[in-house]
Amino acid sequence: MPGLDESPRCPALLLVGAILAEVTGSLSLKGAVDRPWLYAVVAVAYALAFTLLAWTLRTGMPLGVAYGVWAACGVALTAVLSNLLFAEPISLVMGLGLLLVMAGVLCVELGARGGQDRAGT
């Protein structure tokens, strides 16, 4: 992994890692209700998620884009996996809400790209 003075080279991969770590922490938090040893997994997963998100930002990815993608993908993936692992329902309204969140993140991403184009970068 890069040192503190070096910029990582693959922001998308770092962001995917941050998302997966955050989802792991969230799912482990639910599992820790019955298995307290999972709190250790929660702590490590969240620390890793924030570290990877910080490294993503060091690559120059805009905060609004990185955080938006991280949060939206985390919410969607957590909801789907909670349904599979814990039999938590996903209602029609929840599904529509997840689609709206993801559409909003897409708008933020497209807006950020448009702003970069106008700035000449």
Coordinates of N, CA and C in Angstrom, one line a residue:
M1 N 0.9 -1.2 0.0 CA 0.0 0.0 0.0 C 0.9 1.2 0.0
P2 N 0.4 2.3 -0.6 CA 1.2 3.5 -0.7 C 1.5 4.1 0.7
G3 N 2.6 4.8 0.8 CA 2.9 5.6 2.0 C 2.0 6.8 2.1
L4 N 2.2 7.5 3.2 CA 1.4 8.7 3.4 C 1.7 9.8 2.4
D5 N 2.9 9.8 1.9 CA 3.3 10.9 0.9 C 3.0 10.5 -0.5
E6 N 2.6 9.2 -0.8 CA 2.3 8.8 -2.1 C 0.8 8.7 -2.4
S7 N 0.4 9.0 -3.6 CA -1.0 8.9 -4.0 C -1.3 7.6 -4.6
P8 N -2.3 6.9 -4.1 CA -2.7 5.6 -4.7 C -3.1 5.8 -6.2
R9 N -3.0 4.8 -7.0 CA -3.2 4.9 -8.4 C -4.6 4.4 -8.9
C10 N -5.3 3.7 -8.1 CA -6.6 3.1 -8.6 C -7.7 3.5 -7.7
P11 N -8.3 4.7 -7.9 CA -9.4 5.2 -7.0 C -10.6 4.3 -7.0
A12 N -11.0 3.8 -8.2 CA -12.2 2.9 -8.2 C -12.0 1.7 -7.4
L13 N -10.8 1.0 -7.5 CA -10.6 -0.2 -6.7 C -10.6 0.1 -5.2
L14 N -10.0 1.3 -4.8 CA -10.0 1.7 -3.4 C -11.4 1.9 -2.9
L15 N -12.2 2.6 -3.8 CA -13.6 2.9 -3.4 C -14.4 1.6 -3.3
V16 N -14.2 0.6 -4.2 CA -14.9 -0.7 -4.0 C -14.5 -1.4 -2.7
G17 N -13.2 -1.3 -2.4 CA -12.8 -1.9 -1.1 C -13.4 -1.2 0.1
A18 N -13.5 0.1 0.0 CA -14.2 0.9 1.1 C -15.6 0.5 1.2
I19 N -16.3 0.3 0.1 CA -17.7 -0.1 0.2 C -17.8 -1.5 0.8
L20 N -17.0 -2.4 0.3 CA -17.1 -3.8 0.8 C -16.8 -3.9 2.3
A21 N -15.8 -3.1 2.7 CA -15.4 -3.0 4.1 C -16.6 -2.5 5.0
E22 N -17.2 -1.4 4.5 CA -18.3 -0.8 5.2 C -19.5 -1.7 5.3
V23 N -19.8 -2.4 4.2 CA -20.9 -3.4 4.2 C -20.6 -4.5 5.2
T24 N -19.4 -5.0 5.2 CA -19.0 -6.1 6.1 C -19.2 -5.6 7.5
G25 N -18.8 -4.4 7.8 CA -19.0 -3.9 9.2 C -20.4 -3.8 9.6
S26 N -21.2 -3.3 8.7 CA -22.7 -3.2 9.0 C -23.4 -4.5 9.2
L27 N -23.0 -5.5 8.3 CA -23.6 -6.8 8.4 C -23.1 -7.5 9.7
S28 N -21.9 -7.3 10.0 CA -21.3 -7.8 11.3 C -22.0 -7.2 12.5
L29 N -22.3 -6.0 12.4 CA -23.0 -5.3 13.5 C -24.3 -6.0 13.8
K30 N -25.0 -6.3 12.8 CA -26.3 -7.1 12.9 C -26.0 -8.5 13.5
G31 N -25.0 -9.1 13.0 CA -24.7 -10.5 13.5 C -24.1 -10.5 14.9
A32 N -23.6 -9.4 15.4 CA -23.0 -9.3 16.7 C -24.0 -9.3 17.8
V33 N -25.3 -9.0 17.4 CA -26.4 -9.1 18.4 C -26.4 -10.5 19.1
D34 N -26.2 -11.5 18.3 CA -26.2 -12.9 18.8 C -24.8 -13.4 19.0
R35 N -23.8 -12.8 18.4 CA -22.4 -13.3 18.5 C -21.5 -12.1 18.8
P36 N -21.3 -11.8 20.1 CA -20.5 -10.6 20.4 C -19.1 -10.5 19.9
W37 N -18.5 -11.7 19.6 CA -17.1 -11.6 19.0 C -17.1 -10.9 17.7
L38 N -18.2 -10.7 17.0 CA -18.3 -10.0 15.7 C -18.0 -8.5 15.9
Y39 N -18.1 -8.0 17.1 CA -17.8 -6.6 17.3 C -16.4 -6.3 16.9
A40 N -15.5 -7.2 17.1 CA -14.1 -7.0 16.6 C -14.0 -6.9 15.1
V41 N -14.9 -7.6 14.4 CA -14.9 -7.5 12.9 C -15.5 -6.1 12.6
V42 N -16.5 -5.7 13.3 CA -17.1 -4.4 13.1 C -16.0 -3.3 13.1
A43 N -15.3 -3.3 14.2 CA -14.3 -2.3 14.4 C -13.2 -2.3 13.3
V44 N -12.7 -3.4 13.0 CA -11.7 -3.5 11.9 C -12.3 -3.1 10.6
A45 N -13.5 -3.6 10.3 CA -14.1 -3.3 9.0 C -14.3 -1.8 8.8
Y46 N -14.9 -1.2 9.8 CA -15.1 0.3 9.7 C -13.8 1.1 9.6
A47 N -12.8 0.7 10.4 CA -11.5 1.4 10.3 C -10.9 1.2 8.9
L48 N -11.0 0.0 8.3 CA -10.6 -0.2 7.0 C -11.4 0.6 5.9
A49 N -12.7 0.7 6.1 CA -13.6 1.4 5.2 C -13.2 2.9 5.2
F50 N -13.0 3.5 6.3 CA -12.6 4.9 6.4 C -11.2 5.1 5.9
T51 N -10.3 4.2 6.1 CA -8.9 4.3 5.6 C -8.9 4.3 4.0
L52 N -9.7 3.3 3.5 CA -9.7 3.2 2.0 C -10.5 4.4 1.4
L53 N -11.5 4.9 2.1 CA -12.2 6.1 1.6 C -11.2 7.3 1.6
A54 N -10.4 7.4 2.6 CA -9.5 8.5 2.7 C -8.4 8.4 1.6
W55 N -8.0 7.2 1.3 CA -7.0 7.0 0.2 C -7.7 7.3 -1.1
T56 N -9.0 7.0 -1.2 CA -9.7 7.3 -2.5 C -9.7 8.8 -2.7
L57 N -9.9 9.6 -1.6 CA -9.9 11.0 -1.8 C -8.5 11.6 -2.1
R58 N -7.5 10.9 -1.6 CA -6.1 11.3 -1.9 C -5.8 11.2 -3.4
T59 N -6.5 10.4 -4.1 CA -6.3 10.3 -5.6 C -6.9 11.5 -6.4
G60 N -7.6 12.3 -5.7 CA -8.2 13.5 -6.3 C -9.7 13.3 -6.6
M61 N -10.3 12.2 -6.3 CA -11.7 12.0 -6.5 C -12.5 13.0 -5.7
P62 N -13.4 13.7 -6.2 CA -14.2 14.7 -5.4 C -14.9 14.0 -4.3
L63 N -15.0 14.7 -3.2 CA -15.6 14.2 -2.0 C -17.1 13.8 -2.2
G64 N -17.8 14.7 -2.9 CA -19.2 14.5 -3.2 C -19.5 13.2 -4.0
V65 N -18.6 12.9 -4.9 CA -18.7 11.7 -5.7 C -18.3 10.5 -4.9
A66 N -17.1 10.6 -4.3 CA -16.7 9.4 -3.5 C -17.6 9.0 -2.4
Y67 N -18.1 10.0 -1.6 CA -19.0 9.7 -0.5 C -20.3 9.3 -1.0
G68 N -20.8 9.9 -2.1 CA -22.1 9.5 -2.6 C -22.1 8.1 -3.1
V69 N -21.1 7.7 -3.9 CA -21.0 6.4 -4.4 C -20.9 5.4 -3.2
W70 N -20.0 5.7 -2.2 CA -19.7 4.9 -1.1 C -21.0 4.7 -0.3
A71 N -21.7 5.7 0.0 CA -22.9 5.6 0.8 C -24.1 4.9 0.1
A72 N -24.3 5.3 -1.2 CA -25.4 4.7 -1.9 C -25.2 3.2 -2.2
C73 N -24.0 2.8 -2.6 CA -23.7 1.4 -2.8 C -23.7 0.7 -1.5
G74 N -23.2 1.3 -0.5 CA -23.3 0.6 0.8 C -24.7 0.3 1.3
V75 N -25.6 1.3 1.1 CA -27.0 1.2 1.5 C -27.6 0.1 0.7
A76 N -27.4 0.1 -0.6 CA -28.1 -0.9 -1.5 C -27.6 -2.3 -1.2
L77 N -26.2 -2.4 -1.1 CA -25.7 -3.7 -0.9 C -26.0 -4.3 0.4
T78 N -26.0 -3.4 1.5 CA -26.4 -3.9 2.8 C -27.9 -4.3 2.8
A79 N -28.8 -3.6 2.1 CA -30.2 -4.0 2.1 C -30.4 -5.4 1.4
V80 N -29.7 -5.5 0.3 CA -29.8 -6.8 -0.4 C -29.2 -8.0 0.4
L81 N -28.1 -7.8 0.9 CA -27.4 -8.8 1.7 C -28.2 -9.1 3.0
S82 N -28.8 -8.1 3.6 CA -29.6 -8.3 4.8 C -30.8 -9.1 4.5
N83 N -31.3 -8.9 3.3 CA -32.5 -9.8 2.9 C -32.0 -11.2 2.7
L84 N -30.8 -11.4 2.1 CA -30.4 -12.8 1.9 C -29.9 -13.5 3.2
L85 N -29.2 -12.7 4.1 CA -28.6 -13.3 5.3 C -29.5 -13.3 6.5
F86 N -30.3 -12.3 6.6 CA -31.1 -12.2 7.8 C -32.6 -12.2 7.5
A87 N -33.0 -12.5 6.3 CA -34.4 -12.5 5.9 C -35.1 -11.3 6.2
E88 N -34.4 -10.1 6.1 CA -35.1 -8.8 6.3 C -35.8 -8.5 5.0
P89 N -37.0 -8.0 5.0 CA -37.8 -7.8 3.8 C -37.3 -6.5 3.1
I90 N -37.5 -6.5 1.8 CA -37.3 -5.3 1.0 C -38.6 -5.0 0.3
S91 N -39.3 -4.0 0.8 CA -40.6 -3.7 0.2 C -40.5 -2.9 -1.1
L92 N -41.6 -2.8 -1.8 CA -41.6 -2.0 -3.0 C -41.1 -0.6 -2.8
V93 N -41.5 0.0 -1.7 CA -41.1 1.4 -1.4 C -39.6 1.5 -1.1
M94 N -39.1 0.5 -0.4 CA -37.7 0.5 -0.1 C -36.9 0.3 -1.4
G95 N -37.4 -0.6 -2.3 CA -36.7 -0.8 -3.6 C -36.7 0.5 -4.4
L96 N -37.8 1.2 -4.5 CA -37.9 2.5 -5.2 C -36.9 3.5 -4.5
G97 N -36.9 3.5 -3.2 CA -36.0 4.4 -2.5 C -34.5 4.2 -2.9
L98 N -34.1 2.9 -2.9 CA -32.8 2.5 -3.3 C -32.5 3.0 -4.8
L99 N -33.4 2.8 -5.6 CA -33.2 3.3 -7.0 C -33.1 4.8 -7.1
L100 N -33.9 5.5 -6.3 CA -33.7 7.0 -6.3 C -32.4 7.4 -5.7
V101 N -31.9 6.7 -4.7 CA -30.6 7.1 -4.1 C -29.5 6.9 -5.2
M102 N -29.6 5.7 -5.9 CA -28.6 5.4 -6.9 C -28.7 6.4 -8.1
A103 N -29.9 6.8 -8.4 CA -30.1 7.8 -9.5 C -29.5 9.2 -9.0
G104 N -29.7 9.5 -7.8 CA -29.1 10.7 -7.3 C -27.6 10.7 -7.3
V105 N -27.0 9.6 -7.0 CA -25.5 9.5 -7.0 C -25.0 9.6 -8.5
L106 N -25.8 9.0 -9.4 CA -25.4 9.2 -10.8 C -25.5 10.6 -11.2
C107 N -26.5 11.4 -10.8 CA -26.6 12.8 -11.1 C -25.4 13.6 -10.5
V108 N -25.0 13.2 -9.3 CA -23.8 13.9 -8.7 C -22.6 13.6 -9.5
E109 N -22.4 12.3 -9.9 CA -21.2 12.0 -10.7 C -21.2 12.7 -12.1
L110 N -22.3 12.7 -12.7 CA -22.4 13.4 -14.0 C -22.2 14.9 -13.9
G111 N -22.7 15.4 -12.8 CA -22.5 16.9 -12.6 C -21.1 17.2 -12.3
A112 N -20.4 16.3 -11.5 CA -19.0 16.5 -11.2 C -18.1 16.4 -12.5
R113 N -18.5 15.5 -13.4 CA -17.7 15.4 -14.6 C -18.0 16.6 -15.5
G114 N -19.2 17.1 -15.5 CA -19.5 18.3 -16.3 C -18.7 19.5 -15.8
G115 N -18.6 19.6 -14.5 CA -17.8 20.7 -13.9 C -16.4 20.7 -14.2
Q116 N -15.8 19.4 -14.3 CA -14.4 19.3 -14.6 C -14.2 19.7 -16.1
D117 N -15.1 19.3 -16.9 CA -15.0 19.6 -18.4 C -15.0 21.1 -18.5
R118 N -15.9 21.8 -17.8 CA -15.9 23.3 -18.0 C -14.7 24.0 -17.4
A119 N -14.1 23.3 -16.4 CA -12.9 23.9 -15.8 C -11.6 23.6 -16.6
G120 N -11.8 22.8 -17.6 CA -10.6 22.5 -18.5 C -9.7 21.4 -18.0
T121 N -10.2 20.6 -17.1 CA -9.3 19.5 -16.5 C -9.7 18.2 -17.1

